[in-house]
Coordinates of C-alpha atoms in Angstrom, one line a residue:
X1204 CA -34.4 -36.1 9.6
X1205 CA -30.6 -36.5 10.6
X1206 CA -27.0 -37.1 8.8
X1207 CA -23.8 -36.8 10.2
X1208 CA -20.4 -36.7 8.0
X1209 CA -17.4 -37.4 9.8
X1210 CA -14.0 -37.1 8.9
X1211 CA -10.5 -37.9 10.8
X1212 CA -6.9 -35.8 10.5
X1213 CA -4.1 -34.6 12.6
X1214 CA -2.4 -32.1 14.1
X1215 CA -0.7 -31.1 10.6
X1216 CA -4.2 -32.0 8.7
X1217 CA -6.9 -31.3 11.4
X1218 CA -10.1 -33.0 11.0
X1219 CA -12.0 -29.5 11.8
X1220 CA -11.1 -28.5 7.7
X1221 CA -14.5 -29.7 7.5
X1222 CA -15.6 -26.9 8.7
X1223 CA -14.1 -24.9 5.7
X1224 CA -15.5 -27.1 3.4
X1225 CA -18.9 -26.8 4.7
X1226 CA -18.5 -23.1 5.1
X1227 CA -20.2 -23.9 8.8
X1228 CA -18.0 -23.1 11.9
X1229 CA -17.3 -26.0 14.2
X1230 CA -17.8 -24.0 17.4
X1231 CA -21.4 -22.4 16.2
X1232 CA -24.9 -24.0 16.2
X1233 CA -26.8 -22.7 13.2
X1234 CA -30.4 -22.6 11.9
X1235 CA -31.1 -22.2 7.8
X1236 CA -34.9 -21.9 6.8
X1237 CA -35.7 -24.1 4.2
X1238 CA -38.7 -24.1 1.7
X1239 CA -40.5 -27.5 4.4
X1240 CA -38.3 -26.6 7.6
X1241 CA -35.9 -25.2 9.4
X1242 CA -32.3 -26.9 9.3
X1243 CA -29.9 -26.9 12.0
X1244 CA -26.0 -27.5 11.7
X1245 CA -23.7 -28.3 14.6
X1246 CA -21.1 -30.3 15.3
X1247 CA -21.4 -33.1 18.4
X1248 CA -17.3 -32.9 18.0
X1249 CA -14.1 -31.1 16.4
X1250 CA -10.9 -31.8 17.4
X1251 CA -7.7 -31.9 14.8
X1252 CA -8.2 -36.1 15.1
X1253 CA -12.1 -36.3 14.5
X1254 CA -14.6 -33.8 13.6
X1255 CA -18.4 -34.0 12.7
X1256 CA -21.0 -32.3 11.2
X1257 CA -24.7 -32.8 11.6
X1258 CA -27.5 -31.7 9.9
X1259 CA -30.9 -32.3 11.6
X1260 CA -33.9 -30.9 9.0
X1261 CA -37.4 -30.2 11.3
X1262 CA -40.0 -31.1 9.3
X1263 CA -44.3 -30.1 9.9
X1264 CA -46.0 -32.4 8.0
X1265 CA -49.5 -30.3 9.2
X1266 CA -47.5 -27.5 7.1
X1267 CA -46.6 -29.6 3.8
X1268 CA -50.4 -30.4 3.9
X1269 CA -51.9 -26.8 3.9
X1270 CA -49.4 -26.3 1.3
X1271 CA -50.6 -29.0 -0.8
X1272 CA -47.9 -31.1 -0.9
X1273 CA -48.9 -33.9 1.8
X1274 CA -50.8 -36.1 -0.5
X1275 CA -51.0 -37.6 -3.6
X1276 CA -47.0 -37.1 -6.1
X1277 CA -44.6 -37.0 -3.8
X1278 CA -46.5 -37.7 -0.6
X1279 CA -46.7 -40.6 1.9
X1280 CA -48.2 -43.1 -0.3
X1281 CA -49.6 -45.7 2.3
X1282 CA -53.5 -44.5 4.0
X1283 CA -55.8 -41.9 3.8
X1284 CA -54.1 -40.4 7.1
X1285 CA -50.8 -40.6 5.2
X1286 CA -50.8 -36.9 4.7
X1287 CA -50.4 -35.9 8.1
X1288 CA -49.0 -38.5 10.0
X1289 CA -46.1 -40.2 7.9
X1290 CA -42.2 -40.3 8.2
X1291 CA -41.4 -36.9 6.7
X1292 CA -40.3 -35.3 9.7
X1293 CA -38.2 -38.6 11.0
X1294 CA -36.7 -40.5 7.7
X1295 CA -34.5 -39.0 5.2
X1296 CA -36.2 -38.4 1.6
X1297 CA -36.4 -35.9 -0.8
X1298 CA -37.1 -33.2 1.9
X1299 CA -33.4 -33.9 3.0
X1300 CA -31.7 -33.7 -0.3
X1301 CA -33.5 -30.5 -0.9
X1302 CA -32.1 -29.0 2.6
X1303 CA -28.8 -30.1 2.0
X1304 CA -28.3 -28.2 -1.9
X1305 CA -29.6 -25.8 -0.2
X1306 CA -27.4 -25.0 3.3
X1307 CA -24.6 -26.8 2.2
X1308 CA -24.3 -25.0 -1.7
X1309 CA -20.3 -24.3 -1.6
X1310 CA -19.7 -27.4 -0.2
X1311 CA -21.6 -29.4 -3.1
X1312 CA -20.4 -26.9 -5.7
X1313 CA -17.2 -27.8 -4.6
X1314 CA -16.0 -24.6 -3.6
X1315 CA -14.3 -23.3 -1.0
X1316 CA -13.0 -19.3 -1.1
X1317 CA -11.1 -19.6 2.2
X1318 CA -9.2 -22.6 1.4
X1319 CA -9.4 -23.0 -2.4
X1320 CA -7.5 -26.2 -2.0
X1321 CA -9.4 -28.2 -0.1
X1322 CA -12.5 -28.9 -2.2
X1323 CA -9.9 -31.1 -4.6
X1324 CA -8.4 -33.0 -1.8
X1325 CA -10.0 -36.4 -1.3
X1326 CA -10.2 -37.1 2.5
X1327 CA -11.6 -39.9 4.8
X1328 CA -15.3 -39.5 5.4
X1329 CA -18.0 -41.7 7.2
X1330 CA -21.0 -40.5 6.5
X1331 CA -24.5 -42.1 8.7
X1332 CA -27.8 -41.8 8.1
X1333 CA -30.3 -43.3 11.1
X1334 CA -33.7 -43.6 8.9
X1335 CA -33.7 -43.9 5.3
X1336 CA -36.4 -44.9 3.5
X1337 CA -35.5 -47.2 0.7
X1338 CA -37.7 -49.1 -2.0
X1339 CA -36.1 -51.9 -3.1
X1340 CA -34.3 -53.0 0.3
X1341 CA -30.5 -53.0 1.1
X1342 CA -29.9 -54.8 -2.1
X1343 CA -30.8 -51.9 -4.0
X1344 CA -28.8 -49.7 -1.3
X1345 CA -25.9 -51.4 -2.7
X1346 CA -26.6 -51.8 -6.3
X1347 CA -26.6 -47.9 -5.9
X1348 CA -23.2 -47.0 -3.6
X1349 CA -21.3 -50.1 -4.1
X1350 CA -20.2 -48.9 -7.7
X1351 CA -19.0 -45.6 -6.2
X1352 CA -15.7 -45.9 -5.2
X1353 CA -17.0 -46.5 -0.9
X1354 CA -14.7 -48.8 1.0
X1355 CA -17.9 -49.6 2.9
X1356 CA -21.3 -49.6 2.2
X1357 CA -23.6 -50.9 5.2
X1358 CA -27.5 -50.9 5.4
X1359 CA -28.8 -52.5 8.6
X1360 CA -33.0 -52.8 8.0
X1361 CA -34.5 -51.3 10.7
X1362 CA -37.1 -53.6 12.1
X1363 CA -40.8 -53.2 13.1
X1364 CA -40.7 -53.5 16.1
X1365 CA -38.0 -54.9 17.9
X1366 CA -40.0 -56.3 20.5
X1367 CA -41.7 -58.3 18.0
X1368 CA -38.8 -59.3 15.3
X1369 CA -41.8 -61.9 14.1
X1370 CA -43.7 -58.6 12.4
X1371 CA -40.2 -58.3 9.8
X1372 CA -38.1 -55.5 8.8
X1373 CA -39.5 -52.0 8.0
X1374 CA -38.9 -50.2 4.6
X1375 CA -36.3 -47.9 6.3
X1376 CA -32.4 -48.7 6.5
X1377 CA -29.6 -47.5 8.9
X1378 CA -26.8 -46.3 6.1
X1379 CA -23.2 -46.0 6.7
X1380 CA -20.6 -44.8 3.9
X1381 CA -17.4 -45.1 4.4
X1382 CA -14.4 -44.2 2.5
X1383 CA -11.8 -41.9 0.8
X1384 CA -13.9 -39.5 -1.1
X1385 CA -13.8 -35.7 -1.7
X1386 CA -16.7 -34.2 -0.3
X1387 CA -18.6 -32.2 -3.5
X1388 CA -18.7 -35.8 -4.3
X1389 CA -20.4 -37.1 -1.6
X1390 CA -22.7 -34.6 -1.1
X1391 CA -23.9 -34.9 -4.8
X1392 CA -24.4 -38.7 -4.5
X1393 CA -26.2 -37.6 -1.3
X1394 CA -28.2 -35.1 -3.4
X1395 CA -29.7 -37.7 -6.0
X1396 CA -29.7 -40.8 -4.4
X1397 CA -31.7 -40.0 -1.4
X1398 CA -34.5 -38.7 -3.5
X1399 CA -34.2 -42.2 -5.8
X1400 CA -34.3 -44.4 -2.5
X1401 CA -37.4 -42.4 -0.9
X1402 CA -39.0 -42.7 -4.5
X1403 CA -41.5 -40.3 -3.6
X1404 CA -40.4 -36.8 -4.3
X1405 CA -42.8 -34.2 -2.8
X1406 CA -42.3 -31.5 -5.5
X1407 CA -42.9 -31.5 -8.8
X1408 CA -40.3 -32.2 -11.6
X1409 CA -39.9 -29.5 -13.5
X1410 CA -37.9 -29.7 -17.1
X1411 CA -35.0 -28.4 -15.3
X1412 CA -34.6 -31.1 -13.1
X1413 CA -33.0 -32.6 -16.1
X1414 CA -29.6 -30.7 -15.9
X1415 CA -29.6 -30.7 -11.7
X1416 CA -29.6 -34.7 -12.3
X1417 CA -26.6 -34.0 -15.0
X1418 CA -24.8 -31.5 -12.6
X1419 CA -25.3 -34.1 -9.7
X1420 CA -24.4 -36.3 -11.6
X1421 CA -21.5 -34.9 -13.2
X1422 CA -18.4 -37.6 -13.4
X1423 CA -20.4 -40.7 -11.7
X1424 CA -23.8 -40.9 -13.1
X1425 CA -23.0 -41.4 -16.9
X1426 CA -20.6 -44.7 -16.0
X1427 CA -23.4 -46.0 -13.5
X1428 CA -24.7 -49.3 -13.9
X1429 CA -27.9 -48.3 -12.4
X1430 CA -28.0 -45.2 -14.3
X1431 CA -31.7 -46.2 -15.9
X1432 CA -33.4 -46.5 -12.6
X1433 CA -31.9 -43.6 -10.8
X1434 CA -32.7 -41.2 -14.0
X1435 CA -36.5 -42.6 -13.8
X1436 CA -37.1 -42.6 -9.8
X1437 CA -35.4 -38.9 -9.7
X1438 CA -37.6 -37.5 -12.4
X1439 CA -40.4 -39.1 -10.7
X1440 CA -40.7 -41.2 -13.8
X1441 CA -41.4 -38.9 -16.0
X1442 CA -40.9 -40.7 -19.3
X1443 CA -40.2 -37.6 -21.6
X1444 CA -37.7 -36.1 -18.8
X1445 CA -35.9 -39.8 -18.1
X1446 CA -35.9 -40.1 -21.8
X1447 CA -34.1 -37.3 -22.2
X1448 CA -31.6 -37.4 -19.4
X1449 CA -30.7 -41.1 -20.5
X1450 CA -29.9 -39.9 -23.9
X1451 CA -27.3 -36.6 -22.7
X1452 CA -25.8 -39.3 -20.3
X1453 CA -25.2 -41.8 -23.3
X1454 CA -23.7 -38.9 -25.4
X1455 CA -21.8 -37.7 -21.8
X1456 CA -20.0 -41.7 -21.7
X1457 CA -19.3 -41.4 -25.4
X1458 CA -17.3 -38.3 -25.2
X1459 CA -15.5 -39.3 -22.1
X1460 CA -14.8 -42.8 -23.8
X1461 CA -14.0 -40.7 -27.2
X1462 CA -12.0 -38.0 -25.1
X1463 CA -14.1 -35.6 -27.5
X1464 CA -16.6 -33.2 -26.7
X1465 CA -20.7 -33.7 -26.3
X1466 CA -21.3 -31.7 -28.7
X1467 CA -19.2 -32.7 -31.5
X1468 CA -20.8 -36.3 -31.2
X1469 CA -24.2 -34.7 -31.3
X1470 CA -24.0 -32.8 -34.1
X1471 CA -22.5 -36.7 -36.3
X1472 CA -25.7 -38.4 -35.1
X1473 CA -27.4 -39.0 -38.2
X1474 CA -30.6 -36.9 -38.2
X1475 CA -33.2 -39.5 -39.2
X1476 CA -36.0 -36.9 -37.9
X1477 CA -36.1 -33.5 -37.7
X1478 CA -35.6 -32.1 -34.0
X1479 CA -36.6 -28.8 -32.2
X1480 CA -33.9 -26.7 -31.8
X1481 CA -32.9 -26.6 -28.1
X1482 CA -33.9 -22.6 -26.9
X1483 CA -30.2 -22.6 -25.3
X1484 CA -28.7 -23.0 -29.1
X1485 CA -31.5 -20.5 -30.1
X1486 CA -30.5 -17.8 -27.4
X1487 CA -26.8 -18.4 -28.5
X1488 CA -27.8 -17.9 -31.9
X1489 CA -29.4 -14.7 -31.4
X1490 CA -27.2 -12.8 -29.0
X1491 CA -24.0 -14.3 -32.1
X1492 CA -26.4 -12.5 -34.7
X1493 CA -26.9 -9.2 -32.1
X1494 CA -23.4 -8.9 -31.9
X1495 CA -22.7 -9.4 -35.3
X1496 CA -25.0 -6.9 -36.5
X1497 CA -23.0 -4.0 -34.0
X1498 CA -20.2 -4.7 -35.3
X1499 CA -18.2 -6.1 -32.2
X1500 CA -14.7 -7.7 -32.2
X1501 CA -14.4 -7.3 -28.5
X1502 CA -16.7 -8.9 -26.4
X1503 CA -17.7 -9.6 -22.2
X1504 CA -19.4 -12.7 -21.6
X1505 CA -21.2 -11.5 -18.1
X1506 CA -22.0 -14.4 -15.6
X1507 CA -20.5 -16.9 -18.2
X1508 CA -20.9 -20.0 -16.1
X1509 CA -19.0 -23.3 -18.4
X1510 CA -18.4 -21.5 -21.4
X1511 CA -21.0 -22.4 -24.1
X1512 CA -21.5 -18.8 -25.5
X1513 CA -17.4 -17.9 -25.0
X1514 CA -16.9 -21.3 -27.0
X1515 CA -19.6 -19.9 -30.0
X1516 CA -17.7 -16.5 -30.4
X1517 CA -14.5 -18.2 -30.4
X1518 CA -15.6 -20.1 -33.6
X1519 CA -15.8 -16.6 -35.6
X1520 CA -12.5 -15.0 -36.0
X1521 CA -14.4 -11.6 -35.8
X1522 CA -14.2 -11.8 -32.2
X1523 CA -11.0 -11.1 -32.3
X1524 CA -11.4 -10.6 -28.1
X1525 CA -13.2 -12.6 -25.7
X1526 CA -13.6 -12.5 -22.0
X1527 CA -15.5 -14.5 -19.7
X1528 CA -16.4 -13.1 -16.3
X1529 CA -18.0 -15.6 -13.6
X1530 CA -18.0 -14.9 -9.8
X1531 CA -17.7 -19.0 -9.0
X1532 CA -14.0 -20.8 -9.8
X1533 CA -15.5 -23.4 -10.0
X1534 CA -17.6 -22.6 -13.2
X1535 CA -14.4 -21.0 -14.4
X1536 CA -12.7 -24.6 -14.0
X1537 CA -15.3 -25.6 -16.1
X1538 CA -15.2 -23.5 -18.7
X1539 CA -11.3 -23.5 -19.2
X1540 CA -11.9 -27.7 -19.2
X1541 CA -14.7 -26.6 -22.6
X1542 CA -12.1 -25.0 -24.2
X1543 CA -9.3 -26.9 -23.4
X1544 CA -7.2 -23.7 -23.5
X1545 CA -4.2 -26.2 -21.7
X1546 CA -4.3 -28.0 -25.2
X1547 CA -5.0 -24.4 -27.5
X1548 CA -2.8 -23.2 -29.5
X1549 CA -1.0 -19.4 -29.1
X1550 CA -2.5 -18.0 -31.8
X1551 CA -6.3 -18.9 -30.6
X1552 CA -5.2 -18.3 -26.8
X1553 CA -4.7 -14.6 -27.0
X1554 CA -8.2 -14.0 -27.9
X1555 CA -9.3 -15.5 -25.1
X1556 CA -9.6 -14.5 -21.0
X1557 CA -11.5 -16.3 -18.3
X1558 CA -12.0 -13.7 -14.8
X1559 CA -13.3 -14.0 -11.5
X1560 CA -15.2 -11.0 -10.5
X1561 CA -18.8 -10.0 -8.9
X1562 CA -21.0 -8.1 -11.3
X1563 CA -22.5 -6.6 -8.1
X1564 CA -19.1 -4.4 -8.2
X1565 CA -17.2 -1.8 -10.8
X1566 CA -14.3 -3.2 -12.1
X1567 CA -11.7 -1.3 -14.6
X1568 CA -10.7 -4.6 -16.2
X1569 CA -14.3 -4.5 -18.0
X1570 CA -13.9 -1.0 -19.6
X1571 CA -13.5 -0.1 -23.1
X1572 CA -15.0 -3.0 -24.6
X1573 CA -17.0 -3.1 -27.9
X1574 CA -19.8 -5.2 -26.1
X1575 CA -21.1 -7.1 -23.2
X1576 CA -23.6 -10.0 -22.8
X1577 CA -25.9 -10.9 -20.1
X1578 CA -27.4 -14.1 -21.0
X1579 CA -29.6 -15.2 -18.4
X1580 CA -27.9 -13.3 -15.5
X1581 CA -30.4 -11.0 -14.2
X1582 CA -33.1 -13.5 -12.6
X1583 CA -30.4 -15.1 -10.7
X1584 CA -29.7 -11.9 -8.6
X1585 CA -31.8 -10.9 -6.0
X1586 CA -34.3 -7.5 -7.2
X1587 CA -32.2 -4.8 -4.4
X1588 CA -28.8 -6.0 -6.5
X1589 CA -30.0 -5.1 -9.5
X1590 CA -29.1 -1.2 -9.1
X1591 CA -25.5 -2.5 -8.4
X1592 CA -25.2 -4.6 -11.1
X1593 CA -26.9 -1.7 -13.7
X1594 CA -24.3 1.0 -12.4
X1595 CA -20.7 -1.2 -12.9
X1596 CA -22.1 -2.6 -16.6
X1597 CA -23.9 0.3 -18.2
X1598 CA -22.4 3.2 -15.9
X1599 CA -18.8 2.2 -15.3
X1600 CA -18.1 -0.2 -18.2
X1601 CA -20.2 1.1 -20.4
X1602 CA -19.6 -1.0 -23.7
X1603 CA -21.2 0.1 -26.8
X1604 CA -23.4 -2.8 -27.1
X1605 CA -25.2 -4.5 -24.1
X1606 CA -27.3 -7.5 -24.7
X1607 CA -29.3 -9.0 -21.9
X1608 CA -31.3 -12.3 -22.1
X1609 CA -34.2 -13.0 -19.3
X1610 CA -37.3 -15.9 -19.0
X1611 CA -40.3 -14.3 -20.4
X1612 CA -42.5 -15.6 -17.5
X1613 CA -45.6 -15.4 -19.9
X1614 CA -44.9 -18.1 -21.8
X1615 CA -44.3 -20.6 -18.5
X1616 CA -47.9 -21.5 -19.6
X1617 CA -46.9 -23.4 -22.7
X1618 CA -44.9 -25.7 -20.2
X1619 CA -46.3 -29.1 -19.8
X1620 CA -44.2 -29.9 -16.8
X1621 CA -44.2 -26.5 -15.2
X1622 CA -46.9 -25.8 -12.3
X1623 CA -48.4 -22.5 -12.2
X1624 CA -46.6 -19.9 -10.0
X1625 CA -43.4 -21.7 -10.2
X1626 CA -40.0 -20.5 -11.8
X1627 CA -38.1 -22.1 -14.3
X1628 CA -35.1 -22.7 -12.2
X1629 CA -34.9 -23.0 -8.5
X1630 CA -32.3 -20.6 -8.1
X1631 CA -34.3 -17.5 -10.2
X1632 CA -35.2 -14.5 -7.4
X1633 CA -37.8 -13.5 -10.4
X1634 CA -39.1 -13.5 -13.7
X1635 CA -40.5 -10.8 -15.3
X1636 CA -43.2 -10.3 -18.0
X1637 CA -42.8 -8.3 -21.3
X1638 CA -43.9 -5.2 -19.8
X1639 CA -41.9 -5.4 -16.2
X1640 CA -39.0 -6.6 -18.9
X1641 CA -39.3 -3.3 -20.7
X1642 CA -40.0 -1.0 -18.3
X1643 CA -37.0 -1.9 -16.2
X1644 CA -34.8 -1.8 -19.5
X1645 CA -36.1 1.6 -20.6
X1646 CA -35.2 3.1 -17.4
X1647 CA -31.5 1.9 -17.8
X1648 CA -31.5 2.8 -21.3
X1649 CA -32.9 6.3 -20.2
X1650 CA -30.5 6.7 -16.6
X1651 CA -26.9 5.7 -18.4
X1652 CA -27.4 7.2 -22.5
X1653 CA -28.4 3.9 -24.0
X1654 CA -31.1 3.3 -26.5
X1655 CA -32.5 0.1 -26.4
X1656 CA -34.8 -2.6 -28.7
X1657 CA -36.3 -5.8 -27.7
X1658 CA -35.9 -9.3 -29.7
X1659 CA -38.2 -12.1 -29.3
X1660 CA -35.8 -15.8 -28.7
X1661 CA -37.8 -18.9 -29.8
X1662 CA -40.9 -19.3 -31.2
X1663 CA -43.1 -16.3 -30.6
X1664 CA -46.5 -17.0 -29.2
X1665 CA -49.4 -14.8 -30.3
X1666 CA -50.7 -15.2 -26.8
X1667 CA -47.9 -15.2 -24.4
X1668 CA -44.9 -14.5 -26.4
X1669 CA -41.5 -15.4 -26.9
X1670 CA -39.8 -18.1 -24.1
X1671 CA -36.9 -15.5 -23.9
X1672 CA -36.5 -12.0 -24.5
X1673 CA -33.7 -9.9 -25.6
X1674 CA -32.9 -6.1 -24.8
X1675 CA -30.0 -4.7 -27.1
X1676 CA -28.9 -2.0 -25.7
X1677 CA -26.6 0.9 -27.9
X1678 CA -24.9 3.4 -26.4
X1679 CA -25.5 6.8 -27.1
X1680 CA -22.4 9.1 -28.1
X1681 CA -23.3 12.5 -28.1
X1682 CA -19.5 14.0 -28.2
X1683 CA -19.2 15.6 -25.1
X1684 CA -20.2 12.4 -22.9
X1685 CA -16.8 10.8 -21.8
X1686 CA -15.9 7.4 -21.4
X1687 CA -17.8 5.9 -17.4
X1688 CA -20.3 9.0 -17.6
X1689 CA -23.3 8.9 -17.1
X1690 CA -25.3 10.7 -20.0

């Protein structure tokens, strides 16, 4: 499998920027293992005028076979000998789209630490593609770029056999994209509509593949005429999944058309039948009624992503301070953009902070704080980082009040759409059971002068038990012990 994205500049804006925003070094050839390959980056040229990057993904289809995932959802679809010789290692599909979220993250995230500037910048890209596979032609190539905002869109059908033109055109296309786009835009185009085209994905689709689609999607997919058809073929055409990503994009073109926010046009729709409570609201619910119950005013928001819990507390004036800590800008951008703090007033302002920082080091700004949340932080950090993250929140901050929400990887059973073995999200590094859960918080509680309880979040199963668990943490002051001490 191969793409290349080009781009042209100048001396004064040199082409080889793409190498910032790709966080890839022009003059290095690099290899990325991926979960079905091993992907290598390079650049065939970079000079200030013209500069490109290639990513070639190596694909053993002997290898997606004795994993399981040769044959049958998401596998070559056309004979029995399908599953190990087929096009996976030589046309672009959902293999591709998979390798590039995955080696080129930053760069669809949209962020950029070196050259914060850039990611913003719209810039002249041409981006080719020698083998796609695409169901539906080169009319439905078009029906799916034409609307978004590419000066050209070309897809040549690659035939048969070219010494036999009688045989017809294969289902692959050579694609070329063309035009003045920033890249994080691209790429997430890239990221959902090779997956739609190959209409075979070769993993299964998970309940979380809802919000990738959304964050893909994020500021093309809700306005797209073809919105319908790319929501089904991504989520393999799952009809509860596609259901429910067709109704968040309706309410997502509603609130851009209203200029008012998702959830304020959710919470008017007439509630003609009574819904389960998303376990996002419930987990917000419990960690508000946590804090409540310590009697916090001044409150951390750990890992706060786009602001949905810094937007709760802000609605109870007994939070009188808020801050919300993220290591990414980019969900920082986000999250002032919830608020709209540009548009709040003074009075509501000062109660609020947004930070940049890395939980993985101590950091003075977070001391002396009533309490600090950790809402689904934990499983996102890889297990060795954990100490790190333990020592700057309960040994260097050291609020009164911790709370920390995790997956309770029992009840991953009681979802329909979730193989065994497999994690909720594709970026978790683990999930723990109740016991692992406990242990590890009991040993914190015990190292840093904490005692701590757990709380079931959601519905708690008899069997398996809740779908999130809760540690509160509470300090211990025994008089003597001062302020970043460990007890």
């Amino acid at each position: 499998m191969f793409l290349t994205i080009s781009t042209t500049g100048s001396a004064e804006d040199p082409a080889t920027d793409l190498g910032f925003l790709l966080h890839k070094h022009p003059g290095k050839v690099q290899a990325f293992s991926t979960s079905h390959g091993v992907a290598h980056v390079f650049y065939p040229e970079a000079a200030d005028e013209r500069c490109t990057a290639a990513l070639l993904l190596e694909v053993d289809p002997v290898a997606l076979v004795r994993r399981g995932q040769g044959k049958g959802r998401g596998g070559a679809p056309d004979a029995a000998l399908a599953q190990y010789v087929n096009d996976r290692p030589y046309a672009a599909s959902s293999l591709l789209a998979v390798a590039l979220g995955s080696v080129f993250r930053s760069a669809l995230g949209g962020r950029c630490t070196a050259r914060p500037e850039l990611p913003e910048q719209a810039r002249p890209l041409r981006i080719e593609i020698p083998a796609l596979p695409a169901r539906g032609g080169a009319q439905l190539v078009h029906r799916l770029f034409d609307p978004l905002g590419w000066d050209l869109v070309r897809a040549e059908p690659v035939p048969l056999d070219e010494q036999f033109p009688e045989w017809g055109d294969s289902r692959y296309v050579r694609l070329v994209l063309e035009g003045e786009l920033r890249l994080a835009d691209a790429l997430r185009q890239l990221y959902v509509l090779l997956p739609v085209l190959d209409d075979a994905k070769h993993y299964w689709v998970a309940p979380d593949e809802v919000d990738k689609l959304l964050r893909a999607g994020d500021g093309w997919l809700a306005a797209h005429p073809e919105n319908g058809l790319i929501s089904a073929r991504y989520l393999a055409r799952h009809k509860g999944l596609t259901r429910e990503a067709l109704d968040r994009l309706e309410l997502l073109r509603l609130a851009e058309a209203d200029g008012s926010e998702v959830e304020e046009l959710d919470n008017a729709v007439g509630e003609t039948e009574e819904k389960a409570v998303p376990l996002a609201v419930r987990r917000r619910e419990a960690i508000l009624g946590a804090l409540r119950a310590a009697g916090a005013s001044r409150v951390l928001d750990l890992g706060c992503g786009q602001g949905q819990l810094v937007q709760a507390l802000l609605k109870e004036p007994a939070f009188t301070e808020i801050v919300g800590v993220d290591v990414s800008m980019r969900a920082l951008g986000m999250a002032a953009k919830r608020l709209r703090l540009e548009r709040m007033g003074e009075q509501q302002s000062s109660r609020v902070q947004l930070l940049q920082g890395s939980l993985a080091y101590t950091d003075k700004r977070l001391a002396g704080y009533d309490a600090a949340v950790l809402s689904e932080v934990i499983e996102h950090l890889d297990l060795p980082r954990l100490p790190a993250l333990e020592y700057a929140v309960f040994g260097a901050a050291r609020p009164r009040t911790v709370l920390v929400t995790t997956p309770n990887v029992e009840y991953n059973v009681r979802w329909e759409t979730l193989p065994a073995g497999h994690v909720r999200h594709g970026d978790h590094r683990f999930e723990w059971n109740r016991a692992e859960f406990g242990g590890w918080a009991a040993s914190v509680a015990g190292r840093h002068g904490y005692e701590v309880a757990f709380v079931p979040v959601g519905d708690d199963d008899p069997e398996v038990g809740p779908p999130t668990q809760m540690a509160v943490f509470t300090r211990i002051d025994t008089g003597t012990q001062k302020e970043g001490e460990v007890a």
